[in-house]
């Protein structure tokens, strides 16, 4: 794709894409800083992406995912603010490889029948890939609420695949958004890992 063609496609993006991109970037940055206010921006970004997924891109599973994000954003806001009200940050945690392996396997298996239904009844594009990313994103969001360090690893992989998915669907700004997400997720992983190690070191000193 030439730079001129890329610029022309970016120029054609509407307000929904721009609001989704800007609020989405703010959401991930604030999440990396462990700020409860991140969830407000996540809800706004999800609403914009849901509208475009249903009306323009026909990524049905992703549209449903964004609606889930709106609801789970409220849960995340409550959970993180509860920790803030207690004048302490919710601690960063980790889970075993087996725990993640089971979750990934379930997402891959469940995606097959769901994607067949979406392609057949809703004319969804990229049925299986769309559905796998949707289920993995749901799982990753639950890990984010739990403040599991590994949520960032999921997001790095998911975001790269969404770049491809939206690019192929001509959602240029959303492709750019998920490319930015990828970089922020890498940064978020290292930042949270540093906090986790500092917490473990503090517990050892207290012990």
PDB file of C-alpha atoms in Angstrom:
ATOM      1  CA  UNK A   1       0.000   0.000   0.000  1.00  0.00           C
ATOM      2  CA  UNK A   2       1.395   3.412  -1.027  1.00  0.00           C
ATOM      3  CA  UNK A   3       1.666   6.231   1.492  1.00  0.00           C
ATOM      4  CA  UNK A   4      -0.843   8.263  -0.518  1.00  0.00           C
ATOM      5  CA  UNK A   5      -3.387   5.453  -0.469  1.00  0.00           C
ATOM      6  CA  UNK A   6      -2.805   4.967   3.254  1.00  0.00           C
ATOM      7  CA  UNK A   7      -3.333   8.677   3.859  1.00  0.00           C
ATOM      8  CA  UNK A   8      -6.511   8.686   1.752  1.00  0.00           C
ATOM      9  CA  UNK A   9      -7.929   5.792   3.780  1.00  0.00           C
ATOM     10  CA  UNK A  10      -7.052   7.487   7.072  1.00  0.00           C
ATOM     11  CA  UNK A  11      -8.738  10.679   5.841  1.00  0.00           C
ATOM     12  CA  UNK A  12     -11.943   8.722   5.179  1.00  0.00           C
ATOM     13  CA  UNK A  13     -12.211   7.466   8.758  1.00  0.00           C
ATOM     14  CA  UNK A  14     -15.089   9.033  10.691  1.00  0.00           C
ATOM     15  CA  UNK A  15     -15.497  10.418  14.206  1.00  0.00           C
ATOM     16  CA  UNK A  16     -16.272   6.975  15.663  1.00  0.00           C
ATOM     17  CA  UNK A  17     -12.833   5.700  14.635  1.00  0.00           C
ATOM     18  CA  UNK A  18     -11.025   8.772  15.953  1.00  0.00           C
ATOM     19  CA  UNK A  19     -12.809   8.748  19.317  1.00  0.00           C
ATOM     20  CA  UNK A  20     -12.256   4.993  19.601  1.00  0.00           C
ATOM     21  CA  UNK A  21      -8.556   5.384  18.841  1.00  0.00           C
ATOM     22  CA  UNK A  22      -7.866   8.279  21.216  1.00  0.00           C
ATOM     23  CA  UNK A  23      -9.919   6.952  24.133  1.00  0.00           C
ATOM     24  CA  UNK A  24      -8.477   3.461  23.591  1.00  0.00           C
ATOM     25  CA  UNK A  25      -4.917   4.740  23.829  1.00  0.00           C
ATOM     26  CA  UNK A  26      -5.729   6.644  27.019  1.00  0.00           C
ATOM     27  CA  UNK A  27      -7.338   3.504  28.447  1.00  0.00           C
ATOM     28  CA  UNK A  28      -4.304   1.269  27.947  1.00  0.00           C
ATOM     29  CA  UNK A  29      -1.841   3.905  29.189  1.00  0.00           C
ATOM     30  CA  UNK A  30      -3.853   4.490  32.376  1.00  0.00           C
ATOM     31  CA  UNK A  31      -4.199   0.716  32.849  1.00  0.00           C
ATOM     32  CA  UNK A  32      -0.421   0.371  32.689  1.00  0.00           C
ATOM     33  CA  UNK A  33      -0.232   3.033  35.402  1.00  0.00           C
ATOM     34  CA  UNK A  34      -2.841   1.071  37.405  1.00  0.00           C
ATOM     35  CA  UNK A  35      -5.300   3.993  37.419  1.00  0.00           C
ATOM     36  CA  UNK A  36      -8.974   3.046  38.009  1.00  0.00           C
ATOM     37  CA  UNK A  37     -10.066   5.875  35.688  1.00  0.00           C
ATOM     38  CA  UNK A  38      -8.736   3.786  32.778  1.00  0.00           C
ATOM     39  CA  UNK A  39     -12.040   1.901  32.717  1.00  0.00           C
ATOM     40  CA  UNK A  40     -14.049   5.008  31.760  1.00  0.00           C
ATOM     41  CA  UNK A  41     -11.965   5.431  28.627  1.00  0.00           C
ATOM     42  CA  UNK A  42     -12.131   1.693  27.947  1.00  0.00           C
ATOM     43  CA  UNK A  43     -15.928   1.839  28.003  1.00  0.00           C
ATOM     44  CA  UNK A  44     -15.968   4.778  25.562  1.00  0.00           C
ATOM     45  CA  UNK A  45     -13.504   3.122  23.186  1.00  0.00           C
ATOM     46  CA  UNK A  46     -15.434  -0.165  23.273  1.00  0.00           C
ATOM     47  CA  UNK A  47     -18.686   1.599  22.401  1.00  0.00           C
ATOM     48  CA  UNK A  48     -17.098   3.224  19.335  1.00  0.00           C
ATOM     49  CA  UNK A  49     -15.480   0.005  18.124  1.00  0.00           C
ATOM     50  CA  UNK A  50     -18.701  -1.962  18.665  1.00  0.00           C
ATOM     51  CA  UNK A  51     -20.668   0.438  16.483  1.00  0.00           C
ATOM     52  CA  UNK A  52     -18.168   0.235  13.627  1.00  0.00           C
ATOM     53  CA  UNK A  53     -17.732  -3.547  13.941  1.00  0.00           C
ATOM     54  CA  UNK A  54     -21.467  -4.107  13.534  1.00  0.00           C
ATOM     55  CA  UNK A  55     -22.235  -1.441  10.926  1.00  0.00           C
ATOM     56  CA  UNK A  56     -19.132  -1.283   8.700  1.00  0.00           C
ATOM     57  CA  UNK A  57     -16.681  -4.144   9.232  1.00  0.00           C
ATOM     58  CA  UNK A  58     -19.109  -7.030   9.929  1.00  0.00           C
ATOM     59  CA  UNK A  59     -16.771  -8.416  12.601  1.00  0.00           C
ATOM     60  CA  UNK A  60     -19.719  -9.732  14.573  1.00  0.00           C
ATOM     61  CA  UNK A  61     -17.817 -11.568  17.293  1.00  0.00           C
ATOM     62  CA  UNK A  62     -15.654  -8.513  17.882  1.00  0.00           C
ATOM     63  CA  UNK A  63     -18.744  -6.313  18.110  1.00  0.00           C
ATOM     64  CA  UNK A  64     -20.184  -8.614  20.771  1.00  0.00           C
ATOM     65  CA  UNK A  65     -16.810  -8.515  22.515  1.00  0.00           C
ATOM     66  CA  UNK A  66     -16.936  -4.710  22.683  1.00  0.00           C
ATOM     67  CA  UNK A  67     -20.370  -4.856  24.298  1.00  0.00           C
ATOM     68  CA  UNK A  68     -18.879  -7.254  26.842  1.00  0.00           C
ATOM     69  CA  UNK A  69     -16.083  -4.711  27.411  1.00  0.00           C
ATOM     70  CA  UNK A  70     -18.622  -2.035  28.259  1.00  0.00           C
ATOM     71  CA  UNK A  71     -20.144  -4.226  30.968  1.00  0.00           C
ATOM     72  CA  UNK A  72     -16.841  -5.555  32.270  1.00  0.00           C
ATOM     73  CA  UNK A  73     -15.481  -2.011  32.316  1.00  0.00           C
ATOM     74  CA  UNK A  74     -18.005  -1.201  35.038  1.00  0.00           C
ATOM     75  CA  UNK A  75     -16.859  -4.265  37.005  1.00  0.00           C
ATOM     76  CA  UNK A  76     -13.211  -3.291  36.599  1.00  0.00           C
ATOM     77  CA  UNK A  77     -13.923   0.270  37.710  1.00  0.00           C
ATOM     78  CA  UNK A  78     -15.629  -0.950  40.884  1.00  0.00           C
ATOM     79  CA  UNK A  79     -12.900  -3.490  41.683  1.00  0.00           C
ATOM     80  CA  UNK A  80      -9.994  -1.108  41.161  1.00  0.00           C
ATOM     81  CA  UNK A  81     -11.687   1.787  42.970  1.00  0.00           C
ATOM     82  CA  UNK A  82     -12.388  -0.477  45.919  1.00  0.00           C
ATOM     83  CA  UNK A  83      -8.649  -1.009  46.290  1.00  0.00           C
ATOM     84  CA  UNK A  84      -8.003   2.704  45.858  1.00  0.00           C
ATOM     85  CA  UNK A  85     -10.550   3.573  48.536  1.00  0.00           C
ATOM     86  CA  UNK A  86      -8.605   1.352  50.901  1.00  0.00           C
ATOM     87  CA  UNK A  87      -5.563   3.517  50.097  1.00  0.00           C
ATOM     88  CA  UNK A  88      -3.660   0.625  48.575  1.00  0.00           C
ATOM     89  CA  UNK A  89      -3.150  -0.615  45.032  1.00  0.00           C
ATOM     90  CA  UNK A  90      -4.575  -4.007  44.155  1.00  0.00           C
ATOM     91  CA  UNK A  91      -1.419  -6.197  44.002  1.00  0.00           C
ATOM     92  CA  UNK A  92      -0.063  -7.670  40.770  1.00  0.00           C
ATOM     93  CA  UNK A  93      -0.322 -11.489  40.716  1.00  0.00           C
ATOM     94  CA  UNK A  94       0.592 -14.396  38.410  1.00  0.00           C
ATOM     95  CA  UNK A  95      -0.931 -17.767  37.524  1.00  0.00           C
ATOM     96  CA  UNK A  96       0.508 -21.165  36.583  1.00  0.00           C
ATOM     97  CA  UNK A  97       1.236 -22.279  33.016  1.00  0.00           C
ATOM     98  CA  UNK A  98      -1.341 -25.074  33.409  1.00  0.00           C
ATOM     99  CA  UNK A  99      -4.001 -22.520  34.330  1.00  0.00           C
ATOM    100  CA  UNK A 100      -3.311 -20.561  31.142  1.00  0.00           C
ATOM    101  CA  UNK A 101      -2.968 -23.672  29.008  1.00  0.00           C
ATOM    102  CA  UNK A 102      -6.446 -24.883  29.948  1.00  0.00           C
ATOM    103  CA  UNK A 103      -7.949 -21.458  29.247  1.00  0.00           C
ATOM    104  CA  UNK A 104      -6.293 -21.189  25.820  1.00  0.00           C
ATOM    105  CA  UNK A 105      -7.358 -24.724  24.870  1.00  0.00           C
ATOM    106  CA  UNK A 106     -10.978 -23.988  25.817  1.00  0.00           C
ATOM    107  CA  UNK A 107     -10.959 -20.791  23.750  1.00  0.00           C
ATOM    108  CA  UNK A 108      -9.604 -22.618  20.699  1.00  0.00           C
ATOM    109  CA  UNK A 109     -12.124 -25.467  20.982  1.00  0.00           C
ATOM    110  CA  UNK A 110     -15.184 -23.306  21.723  1.00  0.00           C
ATOM    111  CA  UNK A 111     -14.356 -20.939  18.861  1.00  0.00           C
ATOM    112  CA  UNK A 112     -15.022 -23.594  16.235  1.00  0.00           C
ATOM    113  CA  UNK A 113     -18.810 -24.092  16.707  1.00  0.00           C
ATOM    114  CA  UNK A 114     -19.348 -20.411  17.560  1.00  0.00           C
ATOM    115  CA  UNK A 115     -17.560 -19.223  14.420  1.00  0.00           C
ATOM    116  CA  UNK A 116     -19.595 -21.590  12.219  1.00  0.00           C
ATOM    117  CA  UNK A 117     -22.791 -20.070  13.606  1.00  0.00           C
ATOM    118  CA  UNK A 118     -21.586 -16.496  13.122  1.00  0.00           C
ATOM    119  CA  UNK A 119     -20.497 -17.095   9.535  1.00  0.00           C
ATOM    120  CA  UNK A 120     -23.706 -18.921   8.633  1.00  0.00           C
ATOM    121  CA  UNK A 121     -26.267 -16.718  10.380  1.00  0.00           C
ATOM    122  CA  UNK A 122     -24.564 -13.314  10.731  1.00  0.00           C
ATOM    123  CA  UNK A 123     -22.314 -13.251   7.634  1.00  0.00           C
ATOM    124  CA  UNK A 124     -19.294 -12.568   9.831  1.00  0.00           C
ATOM    125  CA  UNK A 125     -15.921 -12.084   8.173  1.00  0.00           C
ATOM    126  CA  UNK A 126     -12.899 -14.151   9.261  1.00  0.00           C
ATOM    127  CA  UNK A 127     -15.193 -16.246  11.459  1.00  0.00           C
ATOM    128  CA  UNK A 128     -12.734 -18.482  13.324  1.00  0.00           C
ATOM    129  CA  UNK A 129      -9.989 -15.894  13.805  1.00  0.00           C
ATOM    130  CA  UNK A 130     -12.543 -13.272  14.863  1.00  0.00           C
ATOM    131  CA  UNK A 131     -14.088 -15.671  17.381  1.00  0.00           C
ATOM    132  CA  UNK A 132     -10.786 -16.938  18.822  1.00  0.00           C
ATOM    133  CA  UNK A 133      -9.614 -13.379  19.392  1.00  0.00           C
ATOM    134  CA  UNK A 134     -12.945 -12.530  20.989  1.00  0.00           C
ATOM    135  CA  UNK A 135     -12.775 -15.372  23.515  1.00  0.00           C
ATOM    136  CA  UNK A 136      -9.107 -14.760  24.285  1.00  0.00           C
ATOM    137  CA  UNK A 137      -9.835 -11.065  24.759  1.00  0.00           C
ATOM    138  CA  UNK A 138     -12.599 -11.885  27.236  1.00  0.00           C
ATOM    139  CA  UNK A 139     -10.167 -14.072  29.146  1.00  0.00           C
ATOM    140  CA  UNK A 140      -7.454 -11.396  29.025  1.00  0.00           C
ATOM    141  CA  UNK A 141      -9.840  -8.755  30.344  1.00  0.00           C
ATOM    142  CA  UNK A 142     -10.708 -10.972  33.305  1.00  0.00           C
ATOM    143  CA  UNK A 143      -6.977 -11.338  33.965  1.00  0.00           C
ATOM    144  CA  UNK A 144      -6.589  -7.555  33.761  1.00  0.00           C
ATOM    145  CA  UNK A 145      -9.302  -7.046  36.387  1.00  0.00           C
ATOM    146  CA  UNK A 146      -7.536  -9.621  38.545  1.00  0.00           C
ATOM    147  CA  UNK A 147      -4.272  -7.753  37.829  1.00  0.00           C
ATOM    148  CA  UNK A 148      -2.572 -10.897  36.587  1.00  0.00           C
ATOM    149  CA  UNK A 149       0.764  -9.925  35.027  1.00  0.00           C
ATOM    150  CA  UNK A 150       0.243 -12.302  32.114  1.00  0.00           C
ATOM    151  CA  UNK A 151      -2.742 -10.366  30.787  1.00  0.00           C
ATOM    152  CA  UNK A 152      -0.207  -8.187  28.962  1.00  0.00           C
ATOM    153  CA  UNK A 153       1.311 -11.159  27.127  1.00  0.00           C
ATOM    154  CA  UNK A 154      -2.126 -12.122  25.853  1.00  0.00           C
ATOM    155  CA  UNK A 155      -2.772  -8.562  24.732  1.00  0.00           C
ATOM    156  CA  UNK A 156       0.505  -8.339  22.831  1.00  0.00           C
ATOM    157  CA  UNK A 157      -0.423 -11.375  20.724  1.00  0.00           C
ATOM    158  CA  UNK A 158      -4.099 -10.416  20.406  1.00  0.00           C
ATOM    159  CA  UNK A 159      -3.323  -6.835  19.397  1.00  0.00           C
ATOM    160  CA  UNK A 160      -0.917  -7.919  16.648  1.00  0.00           C
ATOM    161  CA  UNK A 161      -3.594 -10.215  15.193  1.00  0.00           C
ATOM    162  CA  UNK A 162      -6.220  -7.469  15.403  1.00  0.00           C
ATOM    163  CA  UNK A 163      -3.903  -5.172  13.452  1.00  0.00           C
ATOM    164  CA  UNK A 164      -4.035  -7.725  10.628  1.00  0.00           C
ATOM    165  CA  UNK A 165      -7.795  -8.255  10.973  1.00  0.00           C
ATOM    166  CA  UNK A 166      -8.757  -4.574  10.859  1.00  0.00           C
ATOM    167  CA  UNK A 167      -6.223  -3.785   8.130  1.00  0.00           C
ATOM    168  CA  UNK A 168      -7.754  -6.463   5.925  1.00  0.00           C
ATOM    169  CA  UNK A 169     -11.216  -5.047   6.756  1.00  0.00           C
ATOM    170  CA  UNK A 170     -10.108  -1.490   5.788  1.00  0.00           C
ATOM    171  CA  UNK A 171     -10.403  -0.278   9.381  1.00  0.00           C
ATOM    172  CA  UNK A 172      -7.155   1.658   9.099  1.00  0.00           C
ATOM    173  CA  UNK A 173      -7.469   3.735  12.263  1.00  0.00           C
ATOM    174  CA  UNK A 174      -8.456   0.710  14.340  1.00  0.00           C
ATOM    175  CA  UNK A 175      -5.488  -1.181  12.865  1.00  0.00           C
ATOM    176  CA  UNK A 176      -3.312   1.742  13.948  1.00  0.00           C
ATOM    177  CA  UNK A 177      -4.994   1.702  17.366  1.00  0.00           C
ATOM    178  CA  UNK A 178      -4.132  -1.963  17.932  1.00  0.00           C
ATOM    179  CA  UNK A 179      -0.574  -1.374  16.721  1.00  0.00           C
ATOM    180  CA  UNK A 180      -0.258   1.323  19.390  1.00  0.00           C
ATOM    181  CA  UNK A 181      -1.862  -1.070  21.878  1.00  0.00           C
ATOM    182  CA  UNK A 182       0.867  -3.597  21.101  1.00  0.00           C
ATOM    183  CA  UNK A 183       3.611  -1.167  22.051  1.00  0.00           C
ATOM    184  CA  UNK A 184       1.816  -0.012  25.195  1.00  0.00           C
ATOM    185  CA  UNK A 185       1.141  -3.629  26.213  1.00  0.00           C
ATOM    186  CA  UNK A 186       4.859  -4.424  26.015  1.00  0.00           C
ATOM    187  CA  UNK A 187       5.571  -1.411  28.204  1.00  0.00           C
ATOM    188  CA  UNK A 188       2.725  -2.345  30.581  1.00  0.00           C
ATOM    189  CA  UNK A 189       4.107  -5.861  30.989  1.00  0.00           C
ATOM    190  CA  UNK A 190       7.552  -4.623  32.037  1.00  0.00           C
ATOM    191  CA  UNK A 191       6.059  -1.996  34.336  1.00  0.00           C
ATOM    192  CA  UNK A 192       3.786  -4.476  36.116  1.00  0.00           C
ATOM    193  CA  UNK A 193       6.587  -7.043  36.332  1.00  0.00           C
ATOM    194  CA  UNK A 194       8.737  -4.454  38.066  1.00  0.00           C
ATOM    195  CA  UNK A 195       5.950  -3.809  40.571  1.00  0.00           C
ATOM    196  CA  UNK A 196       5.485  -7.553  41.123  1.00  0.00           C
ATOM    197  CA  UNK A 197       9.194  -8.057  41.823  1.00  0.00           C
ATOM    198  CA  UNK A 198       9.236  -5.043  44.142  1.00  0.00           C
ATOM    199  CA  UNK A 199       6.254  -6.495  46.044  1.00  0.00           C
ATOM    200  CA  UNK A 200       7.916  -9.903  46.393  1.00  0.00           C
ATOM    201  CA  UNK A 201      11.138  -8.269  47.577  1.00  0.00           C
ATOM    202  CA  UNK A 202       9.161  -6.260  50.126  1.00  0.00           C
ATOM    203  CA  UNK A 203       7.483  -9.390  51.465  1.00  0.00           C
ATOM    204  CA  UNK A 204      10.851 -11.120  51.794  1.00  0.00           C
ATOM    205  CA  UNK A 205      12.258  -8.167  53.717  1.00  0.00           C
ATOM    206  CA  UNK A 206       9.251  -8.120  56.026  1.00  0.00           C
ATOM    207  CA  UNK A 207       9.566 -11.872  56.533  1.00  0.00           C
TER     208      UNK A 207
END
